[in-house]
Coordinates of C-alpha atoms in Angstrom, one line a residue:
M1 CA 266.8 139.7 177.0
K2 CA 266.0 140.7 180.6
T3 CA 265.0 144.2 179.4
S4 CA 262.6 142.7 176.9
T5 CA 261.0 140.6 179.6
L6 CA 260.7 143.5 181.9
T7 CA 259.1 145.6 179.2
L8 CA 256.6 142.9 178.4
S9 CA 255.8 142.5 182.1
L10 CA 255.1 146.2 182.5
C11 CA 253.0 146.2 179.4
S12 CA 251.0 143.2 180.7
V13 CA 250.3 145.1 183.9
I14 CA 249.1 148.1 181.9
L15 CA 246.9 145.8 179.8
L16 CA 245.3 144.4 182.8
A17 CA 244.7 147.8 184.4
F18 CA 243.7 149.9 181.4
G19 CA 243.1 147.5 178.5
S20 CA 246.0 148.8 176.4
C21 CA 249.7 149.4 176.3
R22 CA 250.1 152.9 174.8
K23 CA 253.1 154.4 173.1
E24 CA 253.6 158.0 174.1
S25 CA 255.5 160.8 172.5
R26 CA 256.1 164.0 174.5
L27 CA 257.2 167.3 172.9
H28 CA 258.4 170.3 175.1
I29 CA 258.7 173.7 173.4
Q30 CA 260.2 176.9 174.6
F31 CA 259.0 180.2 173.1
P32 CA 260.2 183.8 173.1
E33 CA 258.3 186.2 175.2
R34 CA 256.3 187.6 172.3
Y35 CA 254.4 184.2 172.1
E36 CA 253.1 184.3 175.6
G37 CA 249.4 183.5 175.7
K38 CA 249.3 182.4 172.1
T39 CA 247.7 179.2 170.9
V40 CA 250.1 176.6 169.5
E41 CA 248.8 173.9 167.1
L42 CA 250.3 170.5 166.5
M43 CA 249.4 169.3 163.0
D44 CA 249.9 166.3 160.8
Y45 CA 252.4 167.5 158.1
K46 CA 251.1 165.6 155.1
D47 CA 247.4 166.5 155.6
S48 CA 247.5 169.6 157.8
T49 CA 245.0 168.0 160.1
L50 CA 244.9 169.3 163.7
V51 CA 246.3 166.8 166.3
A52 CA 246.3 169.0 169.4
K53 CA 246.4 172.5 170.8
A54 CA 248.2 174.2 173.7
V55 CA 248.6 177.6 175.1
V56 CA 252.0 179.2 175.7
K57 CA 252.4 179.8 179.5
D58 CA 255.6 181.1 181.1
G59 CA 257.3 180.7 177.7
E60 CA 256.5 177.0 177.4
A61 CA 254.1 174.5 175.8
T62 CA 254.0 170.7 176.0
F63 CA 252.2 168.2 173.8
V64 CA 251.7 164.6 174.8
T65 CA 250.7 162.4 171.8
V66 CA 249.5 158.9 172.2
E67 CA 249.6 156.4 169.4
S68 CA 246.0 155.6 168.3
D69 CA 243.9 154.8 165.3
S70 CA 244.3 158.5 164.1
V71 CA 248.0 158.8 164.9
S72 CA 250.5 156.1 164.0
F73 CA 254.1 156.4 165.1
P74 CA 256.4 157.6 163.8
A75 CA 254.5 160.6 162.3
F76 CA 255.9 163.8 160.8
M77 CA 254.3 166.9 162.5
Q78 CA 254.6 170.6 162.3
V79 CA 254.1 173.2 165.1
S80 CA 252.2 176.3 164.0
V81 CA 251.5 179.7 165.7
D82 CA 249.3 182.3 164.1
G83 CA 249.0 180.1 161.0
R84 CA 252.8 180.0 160.5
V85 CA 255.0 177.0 160.9
S86 CA 257.5 177.5 163.8
A87 CA 259.0 174.0 164.1
F88 CA 259.0 170.4 162.7
Y89 CA 258.8 167.3 164.9
V90 CA 258.6 163.6 164.5
A91 CA 256.1 162.0 166.9
E92 CA 257.7 158.8 168.1
P93 CA 258.1 157.2 171.6
G94 CA 260.3 159.3 173.9
V95 CA 260.8 163.0 174.8
A96 CA 261.8 165.6 172.3
S97 CA 262.2 169.4 172.7
V98 CA 262.4 172.6 170.7
T99 CA 264.1 175.7 172.1
D100 CA 263.2 179.2 171.2
S101 CA 266.3 179.4 169.0
T102 CA 265.6 176.2 166.9
S103 CA 263.0 175.2 164.4
V104 CA 263.5 171.4 164.6
A105 CA 262.9 169.1 167.6
T106 CA 265.7 167.0 169.1
G107 CA 265.9 164.3 171.7
T108 CA 264.7 161.1 169.9
P109 CA 266.4 159.2 167.1
L110 CA 264.4 160.4 164.2
N111 CA 264.2 164.0 165.5
D112 CA 268.0 164.0 165.9
R113 CA 268.4 162.7 162.4
L114 CA 266.0 165.3 161.1
S115 CA 267.8 168.1 162.9
E116 CA 271.1 167.1 161.2
L117 CA 269.5 166.9 157.8
M118 CA 267.8 170.2 158.2
T119 CA 271.2 171.8 159.0
R120 CA 272.6 170.4 155.8
L121 CA 269.5 171.5 153.9
D122 CA 270.0 175.1 155.2
S123 CA 273.6 175.1 154.0
V124 CA 272.5 174.0 150.6
E125 CA 269.7 176.7 150.5
N126 CA 272.3 179.4 151.4
L127 CA 274.1 178.6 148.2
D128 CA 271.0 180.1 146.4
D129 CA 271.0 177.4 143.7
I130 CA 267.6 175.7 143.3
A131 CA 269.1 172.8 141.3
L132 CA 271.4 171.9 144.2
Y133 CA 268.4 172.2 146.7
V134 CA 266.3 169.9 144.5
E135 CA 269.1 167.4 144.2
F136 CA 269.6 167.2 148.0
A137 CA 265.9 166.9 148.7
E138 CA 265.5 164.1 146.2
K139 CA 268.5 162.2 147.6
Q140 CA 267.2 162.4 151.2
Y141 CA 263.7 161.4 150.0
N142 CA 265.1 158.2 148.5
A143 CA 267.3 157.6 151.5
N144 CA 264.4 157.9 154.0
R145 CA 261.4 156.5 152.2
A146 CA 261.0 153.9 154.9
N147 CA 260.4 156.6 157.6
P148 CA 258.5 159.8 157.8
L149 CA 261.5 162.0 157.1
G150 CA 261.0 160.8 153.5
D151 CA 257.6 162.5 153.5
Y152 CA 259.1 165.8 154.3
F153 CA 262.0 165.6 151.8
G154 CA 259.7 164.1 149.1
I155 CA 257.4 167.1 149.4
E156 CA 260.3 169.5 149.3
W157 CA 261.4 167.8 146.1
L158 CA 257.9 168.1 144.7
K159 CA 257.8 171.9 145.4
Y160 CA 260.7 172.7 143.1
A161 CA 261.3 169.7 140.8
E162 CA 261.1 169.8 137.1
P163 CA 257.4 169.1 136.3
Q164 CA 258.3 166.4 133.7
R165 CA 259.7 164.2 136.5
V166 CA 256.8 164.5 138.9
D167 CA 254.7 161.7 137.4
S168 CA 257.6 159.2 137.4
M169 CA 258.4 160.0 141.0
L170 CA 254.8 159.6 142.2
S171 CA 254.3 156.4 140.3
V172 CA 256.7 154.5 142.6
A173 CA 255.8 156.4 145.8
S174 CA 253.6 154.8 148.5
P175 CA 249.8 155.1 148.1
E176 CA 249.7 156.9 151.4
F177 CA 252.2 159.5 150.2
R178 CA 250.4 160.0 146.9
A179 CA 247.0 160.4 148.5
S180 CA 248.0 163.0 151.1
K181 CA 246.6 166.5 150.9
R182 CA 250.0 168.3 150.7
V183 CA 251.3 166.0 148.0
R184 CA 248.3 166.5 145.8
H185 CA 248.6 170.2 146.3
Y186 CA 252.2 170.3 145.1
E187 CA 251.5 167.9 142.3
N188 CA 248.9 170.4 141.1
F189 CA 251.5 173.2 141.4
A190 CA 253.9 171.2 139.2
R191 CA 251.2 171.3 136.5
H192 CA 251.1 175.0 136.8
R193 CA 254.9 175.2 136.5
M194 CA 254.7 173.2 133.3
Q195 CA 252.2 175.6 131.9
T196 CA 254.4 178.5 132.7
A197 CA 257.8 176.9 131.9
P198 CA 260.5 178.7 129.8
G199 CA 259.3 179.0 126.2
R200 CA 255.7 179.6 127.2
K201 CA 253.9 183.0 127.3
Y202 CA 253.6 184.6 130.7
I203 CA 250.1 184.7 132.2
D204 CA 248.6 188.0 133.2
F205 CA 246.8 188.6 136.6
A206 CA 245.5 191.5 138.6
G207 CA 246.7 193.3 141.7
E208 CA 246.5 196.8 142.9
T209 CA 248.2 200.2 142.5
V210 CA 249.8 201.8 145.5
G211 CA 246.5 203.7 145.9
G212 CA 244.4 200.6 145.9
R213 CA 243.0 200.7 142.4
S214 CA 242.9 197.5 140.3
Q215 CA 245.9 197.0 138.0
N216 CA 247.1 194.2 135.8
L217 CA 250.7 192.9 135.7
S218 CA 250.8 193.5 132.0
S219 CA 250.3 197.2 132.5
L220 CA 253.7 197.4 134.3
L221 CA 255.8 195.3 131.9
P222 CA 258.2 197.5 129.8
V223 CA 257.8 197.8 126.0
G224 CA 260.8 196.6 124.1
K225 CA 262.8 195.4 127.1
Y226 CA 263.1 192.2 129.2
A227 CA 261.1 192.2 132.4
L228 CA 262.4 190.6 135.6
I229 CA 259.3 189.8 137.6
D230 CA 260.3 189.7 141.3
F231 CA 257.7 187.9 143.5
W232 CA 258.4 189.1 147.1
A233 CA 256.9 190.3 150.4
S234 CA 257.9 192.8 153.1
W235 CA 258.1 190.0 155.7
C236 CA 260.5 187.8 153.6
P237 CA 264.1 188.4 154.9
Y238 CA 265.6 186.7 151.8
C239 CA 263.7 189.0 149.6
I240 CA 265.0 192.1 151.4
R241 CA 268.5 190.7 151.5
E242 CA 268.8 190.4 147.7
L243 CA 267.5 193.9 146.9
P244 CA 271.0 195.4 146.6
D245 CA 271.8 192.7 144.0
L246 CA 268.7 193.5 142.1
K247 CA 269.4 197.2 142.2
A248 CA 272.9 196.5 140.8
L249 CA 271.4 194.3 138.1
R250 CA 269.1 197.0 137.0
A251 CA 271.9 199.6 137.0
D252 CA 274.1 197.4 134.8
Y253 CA 271.4 196.2 132.4
G254 CA 268.9 199.1 132.5
D255 CA 269.2 199.5 128.8
M256 CA 267.6 196.1 128.2
L257 CA 265.9 195.3 131.5
E258 CA 263.2 196.6 133.9
I259 CA 262.4 194.9 137.2
V260 CA 258.7 194.6 138.2
G261 CA 258.0 193.8 141.8
V262 CA 254.9 191.7 142.7
A263 CA 253.9 191.7 146.4
V264 CA 252.4 188.3 147.5
R265 CA 250.7 187.5 150.7
D266 CA 251.5 190.9 152.0
L267 CA 249.4 193.7 153.5
P268 CA 249.5 196.8 151.1
E269 CA 250.5 199.1 153.9
D270 CA 253.4 196.8 154.8
T271 CA 254.5 196.6 151.2
R272 CA 254.3 200.4 150.8
A273 CA 256.4 200.9 154.0
M274 CA 259.1 198.5 152.7
V275 CA 259.2 200.1 149.3
E276 CA 259.9 203.5 150.9
K277 CA 262.4 202.1 153.4
Q278 CA 264.4 200.2 150.8
E279 CA 264.0 203.0 148.2
I280 CA 262.6 200.6 145.5
V281 CA 262.3 202.6 142.4
W282 CA 260.9 200.0 140.0
P283 CA 257.1 199.5 139.6
V284 CA 255.4 197.3 142.1
L285 CA 252.1 195.5 141.9
Y286 CA 250.4 195.4 145.3
N287 CA 248.0 193.1 147.1
T288 CA 248.1 190.0 144.8
E289 CA 247.5 187.7 147.8
R290 CA 248.2 184.0 146.7
V291 CA 247.1 184.4 143.1
P292 CA 250.6 184.3 141.6
Y293 CA 251.4 181.1 143.5
D294 CA 248.4 179.4 142.0
I295 CA 249.2 180.6 138.4
Y296 CA 252.9 180.0 138.3
G297 CA 253.2 177.1 140.8
F298 CA 256.0 178.4 142.9
S299 CA 256.2 177.7 146.6
G300 CA 258.8 180.1 148.1
I301 CA 259.9 183.7 147.7
P302 CA 261.8 185.4 146.3
H303 CA 260.9 183.9 143.0
H304 CA 262.1 185.4 139.7
I305 CA 260.7 185.0 136.3
L306 CA 262.5 186.6 133.3
V307 CA 260.2 187.6 130.4
A308 CA 261.4 188.5 126.9
P309 CA 260.0 191.6 125.1
D310 CA 257.6 189.4 123.2
G311 CA 256.1 188.0 126.4
T312 CA 257.9 184.6 126.3
I313 CA 259.2 183.3 129.6
V314 CA 263.0 183.0 129.3
S315 CA 263.8 181.6 132.8
R316 CA 262.3 181.1 136.2
G317 CA 263.6 180.4 139.7
E318 CA 267.1 181.8 139.0
S319 CA 269.1 183.7 141.6
A320 CA 270.3 187.3 141.0
A321 CA 273.8 185.9 140.2
Q322 CA 272.4 183.4 137.7
L323 CA 270.3 186.1 136.1
R324 CA 273.3 188.3 135.7
D325 CA 275.1 185.6 133.8
R326 CA 272.0 185.0 131.6
L327 CA 271.6 188.7 130.8
A328 CA 275.3 189.0 130.0
G329 CA 274.8 186.1 127.5
I330 CA 271.8 187.7 126.0
R331 CA 273.6 191.0 125.6
N332 CA 276.5 189.2 123.9
G333 CA 274.2 187.2 121.6
Q334 CA 274.9 183.9 123.3
N335 CA 271.4 183.1 124.5

């Protein structure tokens, strides 16, 4: 009770002096040397609106956010450098920090909880099973709907959920969640996933040849074989890590399967260099930018779509191991 009285007294003094008793959230970030001098952006996660900017100096940057009409605590934020997210952070009263070896802030109650949940999410992601990932995200969304951690996990669920369940999920979500820019974006992606679900025909689109000439995906699909379309990029470590598995898959099922690589959000020269370095022998469609994302409604890479010889989508989002099981079933007449 004494603490509450003291807090009120201090607040009263601030009210008399400045006209308000402000809640303040401080975030201290450490950066590797390569970020020196770069501009760091603190952005609202749900709507991607800019909250503040800072410049990395001596490997550090600090943001002080004050609760106001435009920022209501607690608020889920992302830290971006050069247009790429480098960390997540919950703005709430107190001091939080991000080291150059972590991507989630710690130091306040919600940030500590987020850090623990993100560690668990990473463990699930490493299992390479999208169904388990979606299940975990949905569970944490429901468990945290009363705080902004629910915003993050709800959006992660939206990214990969079965399109048929999206409407029912959003129908009971808060109006603020449903109206946010990021939620509307992934709701739209769910519509695209429904239009390109297993059983539907694949949708053609254009990219480039290795020499820069226009080329359609359809021109690379094999005749009379299954096509495994691998959406990837040279900058994606998960994409590169799975290449030996894809090569083994092609070696074992080459009589019925061809792999077709589609480079997304990647500079053609970077794609070419990685194709040579990794000795990728299957055809690759270059420089498709973000077009495949918008057509097929996927959010992360690598993403795989298996297409039957007649152009029908057989599966999507499966790992190399899951595809191996599926192809074995097809070969044995079980699928």
